[in-house]
mmCIF file of C-alpha atoms in Angstrom:
data_model
loop_
_atom_site.group_PDB
_atom_site.id
_atom_site.type_symbol
_atom_site.label_atom_id
_atom_site.label_comp_id
_atom_site.label_asym_id
_atom_site.label_seq_id
_atom_site.Cartn_x
_atom_site.Cartn_y
_atom_site.Cartn_z
ATOM 1 C CA UNK A 264 0.000 0.000 0.000
ATOM 2 C CA UNK A 265 1.588 3.310 -0.980
ATOM 3 C CA UNK A 266 1.500 6.475 1.144
ATOM 4 C CA UNK A 267 -1.112 8.192 -1.031
ATOM 5 C CA UNK A 268 -3.835 5.555 -0.637
ATOM 6 C CA UNK A 269 -3.521 4.338 2.927
ATOM 7 C CA UNK A 270 -5.514 7.312 4.250
ATOM 8 C CA UNK A 271 -8.470 6.883 1.894
ATOM 9 C CA UNK A 272 -11.562 6.260 4.056
ATOM 10 C CA UNK A 273 -12.999 2.760 3.877
ATOM 11 C CA UNK A 274 -15.264 2.682 6.930
ATOM 12 C CA UNK A 275 -17.261 4.973 9.169
ATOM 13 C CA UNK A 276 -20.656 6.692 9.187
ATOM 14 C CA UNK A 277 -20.729 7.338 5.434
ATOM 15 C CA UNK A 278 -20.487 3.619 4.706
ATOM 16 C CA UNK A 279 -23.389 1.185 4.849
ATOM 17 C CA UNK A 280 -21.810 -2.252 4.554
ATOM 18 C CA UNK A 281 -24.834 -3.981 6.074
ATOM 19 C CA UNK A 282 -27.214 -3.070 3.260
ATOM 20 C CA UNK A 283 -27.738 -5.694 0.559
ATOM 21 C CA UNK A 284 -29.057 -3.142 -1.966
ATOM 22 C CA UNK A 285 -26.885 -2.877 -5.068
ATOM 23 C CA UNK A 286 -26.852 0.930 -5.065
ATOM 24 C CA UNK A 287 -25.830 0.892 -1.412
ATOM 25 C CA UNK A 288 -23.034 -1.587 -2.099
ATOM 26 C CA UNK A 289 -21.869 0.320 -5.172
ATOM 27 C CA UNK A 290 -21.756 3.495 -3.076
ATOM 28 C CA UNK A 291 -19.694 1.772 -0.384
ATOM 29 C CA UNK A 292 -17.248 0.707 -3.078
ATOM 30 C CA UNK A 293 -17.318 4.110 -4.804
ATOM 31 C CA UNK A 294 -16.415 6.255 -1.778
ATOM 32 C CA UNK A 295 -12.684 5.426 -1.720
ATOM 33 C CA UNK A 296 -12.588 5.491 -5.530
ATOM 34 C CA UNK A 297 -14.110 8.996 -5.595
ATOM 35 C CA UNK A 298 -11.886 10.186 -2.745
ATOM 36 C CA UNK A 299 -8.777 8.940 -4.510
ATOM 37 C CA UNK A 300 -9.501 9.610 -8.187
ATOM 38 C CA UNK A 301 -12.562 11.837 -8.478
ATOM 39 C CA UNK A 302 -15.492 11.378 -10.826
ATOM 40 C CA UNK A 303 -13.534 10.055 -13.838
ATOM 41 C CA UNK A 304 -12.271 7.150 -11.696
ATOM 42 C CA UNK A 305 -15.819 5.921 -11.016
ATOM 43 C CA UNK A 306 -15.935 3.200 -13.675
ATOM 44 C CA UNK A 307 -17.316 -0.324 -13.774
ATOM 45 C CA UNK A 308 -13.772 -1.661 -13.879
ATOM 46 C CA UNK A 309 -12.666 0.278 -10.774
ATOM 47 C CA UNK A 310 -15.795 -0.627 -8.806
ATOM 48 C CA UNK A 311 -15.319 -4.260 -9.830
ATOM 49 C CA UNK A 312 -11.696 -4.154 -8.742
ATOM 50 C CA UNK A 313 -12.722 -2.731 -5.349
ATOM 51 C CA UNK A 314 -15.299 -5.522 -5.011
ATOM 52 C CA UNK A 315 -12.886 -8.217 -6.173
ATOM 53 C CA UNK A 316 -15.236 -9.238 -8.975
ATOM 54 C CA UNK A 317 -15.227 -8.899 -12.734
ATOM 55 C CA UNK A 318 -16.567 -5.759 -14.426
ATOM 56 C CA UNK A 319 -19.322 -7.962 -15.863
ATOM 57 C CA UNK A 320 -20.559 -8.676 -12.336
ATOM 58 C CA UNK A 321 -20.974 -4.952 -11.662
ATOM 59 C CA UNK A 322 -22.474 -4.466 -15.120
ATOM 60 C CA UNK A 323 -25.108 -7.047 -14.159
ATOM 61 C CA UNK A 324 -26.200 -4.717 -11.331
ATOM 62 C CA UNK A 325 -26.567 -1.648 -13.552
ATOM 63 C CA UNK A 326 -27.551 -1.262 -17.209
ATOM 64 C CA UNK A 327 -24.765 1.301 -17.794
ATOM 65 C CA UNK A 328 -21.978 3.281 -16.170
ATOM 66 C CA UNK A 329 -24.324 6.293 -16.187
ATOM 67 C CA UNK A 330 -26.943 4.332 -14.229
ATOM 68 C CA UNK A 331 -24.306 3.238 -11.707
ATOM 69 C CA UNK A 332 -23.082 6.804 -11.308
ATOM 70 C CA UNK A 333 -26.644 8.108 -10.882
ATOM 71 C CA UNK A 334 -27.346 5.480 -8.222
ATOM 72 C CA UNK A 335 -24.120 6.307 -6.386
ATOM 73 C CA UNK A 336 -24.908 10.043 -6.515
ATOM 74 C CA UNK A 337 -28.400 9.533 -5.082
ATOM 75 C CA UNK A 338 -27.320 7.178 -2.300
ATOM 76 C CA UNK A 339 -24.210 9.161 -1.394
ATOM 77 C CA UNK A 340 -26.155 12.431 -1.344
ATOM 78 C CA UNK A 341 -28.701 10.933 1.023
ATOM 79 C CA UNK A 342 -25.952 9.674 3.332
ATOM 80 C CA UNK A 343 -24.050 12.946 3.118
ATOM 81 C CA UNK A 344 -26.974 15.194 4.104
ATOM 82 C CA UNK A 345 -28.074 12.807 6.844
ATOM 83 C CA UNK A 346 -24.578 12.748 8.365
ATOM 84 C CA UNK A 347 -24.092 16.498 7.862
ATOM 85 C CA UNK A 348 -27.439 17.077 9.631
ATOM 86 C CA UNK A 349 -26.538 14.795 12.548
ATOM 87 C CA UNK A 350 -23.250 16.614 13.047
ATOM 88 C CA UNK A 351 -24.810 20.080 12.747
ATOM 89 C CA UNK A 352 -27.577 19.263 15.242
ATOM 90 C CA UNK A 353 -25.028 17.886 17.718
ATOM 91 C CA UNK A 354 -22.765 20.903 17.277
ATOM 92 C CA UNK A 355 -25.562 23.429 17.709
ATOM 93 C CA UNK A 356 -27.291 21.644 20.599
ATOM 94 C CA UNK A 357 -24.999 22.933 23.334
ATOM 95 C CA UNK A 358 -24.917 26.426 21.837
ATOM 96 C CA UNK A 359 -28.705 26.593 21.884
ATOM 97 C CA UNK A 360 -28.975 25.523 25.534
ATOM 98 C CA UNK A 361 -28.000 29.015 26.662
ATOM 99 C CA UNK A 362 -31.372 30.326 25.499
ATOM 100 C CA UNK A 363 -29.962 33.171 23.402
ATOM 101 C CA UNK A 364 -30.509 31.285 20.154
ATOM 102 C CA UNK A 365 -28.061 30.403 17.456
ATOM 103 C CA UNK A 366 -26.439 33.046 15.349
ATOM 104 C CA UNK A 367 -26.017 32.652 11.611
ATOM 105 C CA UNK A 368 -22.272 32.024 12.045
ATOM 106 C CA UNK A 369 -23.046 29.301 14.633
ATOM 107 C CA UNK A 370 -25.223 27.477 12.114
ATOM 108 C CA UNK A 371 -22.796 27.971 9.237
ATOM 109 C CA UNK A 372 -19.817 26.717 11.249
ATOM 110 C CA UNK A 373 -21.801 23.683 12.401
ATOM 111 C CA UNK A 374 -22.302 22.730 8.753
ATOM 112 C CA UNK A 375 -18.662 23.058 7.721
ATOM 113 C CA UNK A 376 -16.216 20.161 8.007
ATOM 114 C CA UNK A 377 -14.251 20.140 11.244
ATOM 115 C CA UNK A 378 -12.037 17.135 10.622
ATOM 116 C CA UNK A 379 -9.944 15.725 7.828
ATOM 117 C CA UNK A 380 -12.458 12.927 7.240
ATOM 118 C CA UNK A 381 -15.363 15.382 6.986
ATOM 119 C CA UNK A 382 -13.338 17.332 4.413
ATOM 120 C CA UNK A 383 -12.880 14.142 2.381
ATOM 121 C CA UNK A 384 -16.613 13.376 2.484
ATOM 122 C CA UNK A 385 -17.508 16.980 1.574
ATOM 123 C CA UNK A 386 -14.994 16.773 -1.278
ATOM 124 C CA UNK A 387 -16.749 13.688 -2.621
ATOM 125 C CA UNK A 388 -20.085 15.523 -2.380
ATOM 126 C CA UNK A 389 -18.628 18.475 -4.324
ATOM 127 C CA UNK A 390 -17.415 16.041 -6.987
ATOM 128 C CA UNK A 391 -20.992 14.800 -7.332
ATOM 129 C CA UNK A 392 -22.343 18.373 -7.374
ATOM 130 C CA UNK A 393 -19.973 19.196 -10.233
ATOM 131 C CA UNK A 394 -21.005 16.070 -12.160
ATOM 132 C CA UNK A 395 -24.625 17.144 -11.677
ATOM 133 C CA UNK A 396 -23.951 20.273 -13.733
ATOM 134 C CA UNK A 397 -23.680 18.245 -16.934
ATOM 135 C CA UNK A 398 -25.662 15.080 -16.111
ATOM 136 C CA UNK A 399 -29.421 15.555 -15.615
ATOM 137 C CA UNK A 400 -29.967 12.400 -13.540
ATOM 138 C CA UNK A 401 -27.200 13.368 -11.135
ATOM 139 C CA UNK A 402 -28.350 16.995 -11.197
ATOM 140 C CA UNK A 403 -31.779 15.853 -10.067
ATOM 141 C CA UNK A 404 -30.247 14.026 -7.092
ATOM 142 C CA UNK A 405 -28.136 17.066 -6.242
ATOM 143 C CA UNK A 406 -31.195 19.341 -6.375
ATOM 144 C CA UNK A 407 -33.076 17.053 -3.985
ATOM 145 C CA UNK A 408 -30.184 17.060 -1.516
ATOM 146 C CA UNK A 409 -29.784 20.844 -1.804
ATOM 147 C CA UNK A 410 -33.479 21.161 -0.909
ATOM 148 C CA UNK A 411 -32.912 18.973 2.154
ATOM 149 C CA UNK A 412 -29.899 21.118 3.055
ATOM 150 C CA UNK A 413 -32.155 24.218 3.009
ATOM 151 C CA UNK A 414 -34.669 22.382 5.204
ATOM 152 C CA UNK A 415 -31.890 21.423 7.622
ATOM 153 C CA UNK A 416 -30.712 25.020 7.963
ATOM 154 C CA UNK A 417 -34.271 26.283 8.305
ATOM 155 C CA UNK A 418 -34.879 23.718 11.047
ATOM 156 C CA UNK A 419 -31.713 24.674 12.927
ATOM 157 C CA UNK A 420 -32.644 28.360 12.800
ATOM 158 C CA UNK A 421 -36.302 27.807 13.719
ATOM 159 C CA UNK A 422 -35.436 25.576 16.671
ATOM 160 C CA UNK A 423 -33.314 28.294 18.235
ATOM 161 C CA UNK A 424 -35.681 31.218 17.663
ATOM 162 C CA UNK A 425 -38.635 32.445 19.602
ATOM 163 C CA UNK A 426 -38.963 35.783 17.839
ATOM 164 C CA UNK A 427 -40.158 36.929 14.410
ATOM 165 C CA UNK A 428 -39.269 34.457 11.638
ATOM 166 C CA UNK A 429 -40.038 36.827 8.758
ATOM 167 C CA UNK A 430 -36.396 36.997 7.672
ATOM 168 C CA UNK A 431 -35.854 33.246 7.936
ATOM 169 C CA UNK A 432 -35.542 32.535 4.195
ATOM 170 C CA UNK A 433 -33.056 35.384 3.791
ATOM 171 C CA UNK A 434 -31.025 33.972 6.685
ATOM 172 C CA UNK A 435 -31.134 30.481 5.175
ATOM 173 C CA UNK A 436 -29.775 31.968 1.937
ATOM 174 C CA UNK A 437 -26.991 33.747 3.837
ATOM 175 C CA UNK A 438 -25.922 30.561 5.637
ATOM 176 C CA UNK A 439 -25.983 28.564 2.383
ATOM 177 C CA UNK A 440 -23.912 31.190 0.585
ATOM 178 C CA UNK A 441 -21.335 31.163 3.366
ATOM 179 C CA UNK A 442 -21.157 27.363 3.635
ATOM 180 C CA UNK A 443 -21.046 26.718 -0.111
ATOM 181 C CA UNK A 444 -18.341 29.377 -0.532
ATOM 182 C CA UNK A 445 -16.129 27.821 2.118
ATOM 183 C CA UNK A 446 -16.663 24.262 0.854
ATOM 184 C CA UNK A 447 -15.347 25.277 -2.570
ATOM 185 C CA UNK A 448 -12.370 27.141 -1.181
#
């Protein structure tokens, strides 16, 4: 194992090894591939190699590479927003106990990666977001996850507020702008 690949994540909360679903399994196999080589590396051959099977075995799961990639994008996006939400709720819980409510920076910081592994998983998500710009099926998955991200932020802000919520959508937009800007940087 060379120095560049030994730190590629292969287990943890973003993995779902217990699920027998083909899209779930393909996503488990795709995470280290995407972390190491980006979107172009997500091929039937590379997924098959990670699974220790022939490319034909993976091709039997999916009618095409595009279908495999779309399935991986949908499953990974769902995992990513669920994990990002769990972390953000845990990080904002103690801050909201004081009764003063969360500030916009509190919410934004809770959504940003705070460890190397979170940065890797956010990087994979950004790879999928970029692929969604030119692939409609992936773009549809990305749009659904972005909608859930808005709902997550709205929920975090609403839970900490007892005052007027008229500016809530504007505040959600501000947090998203901040978070998306830092994720790209």
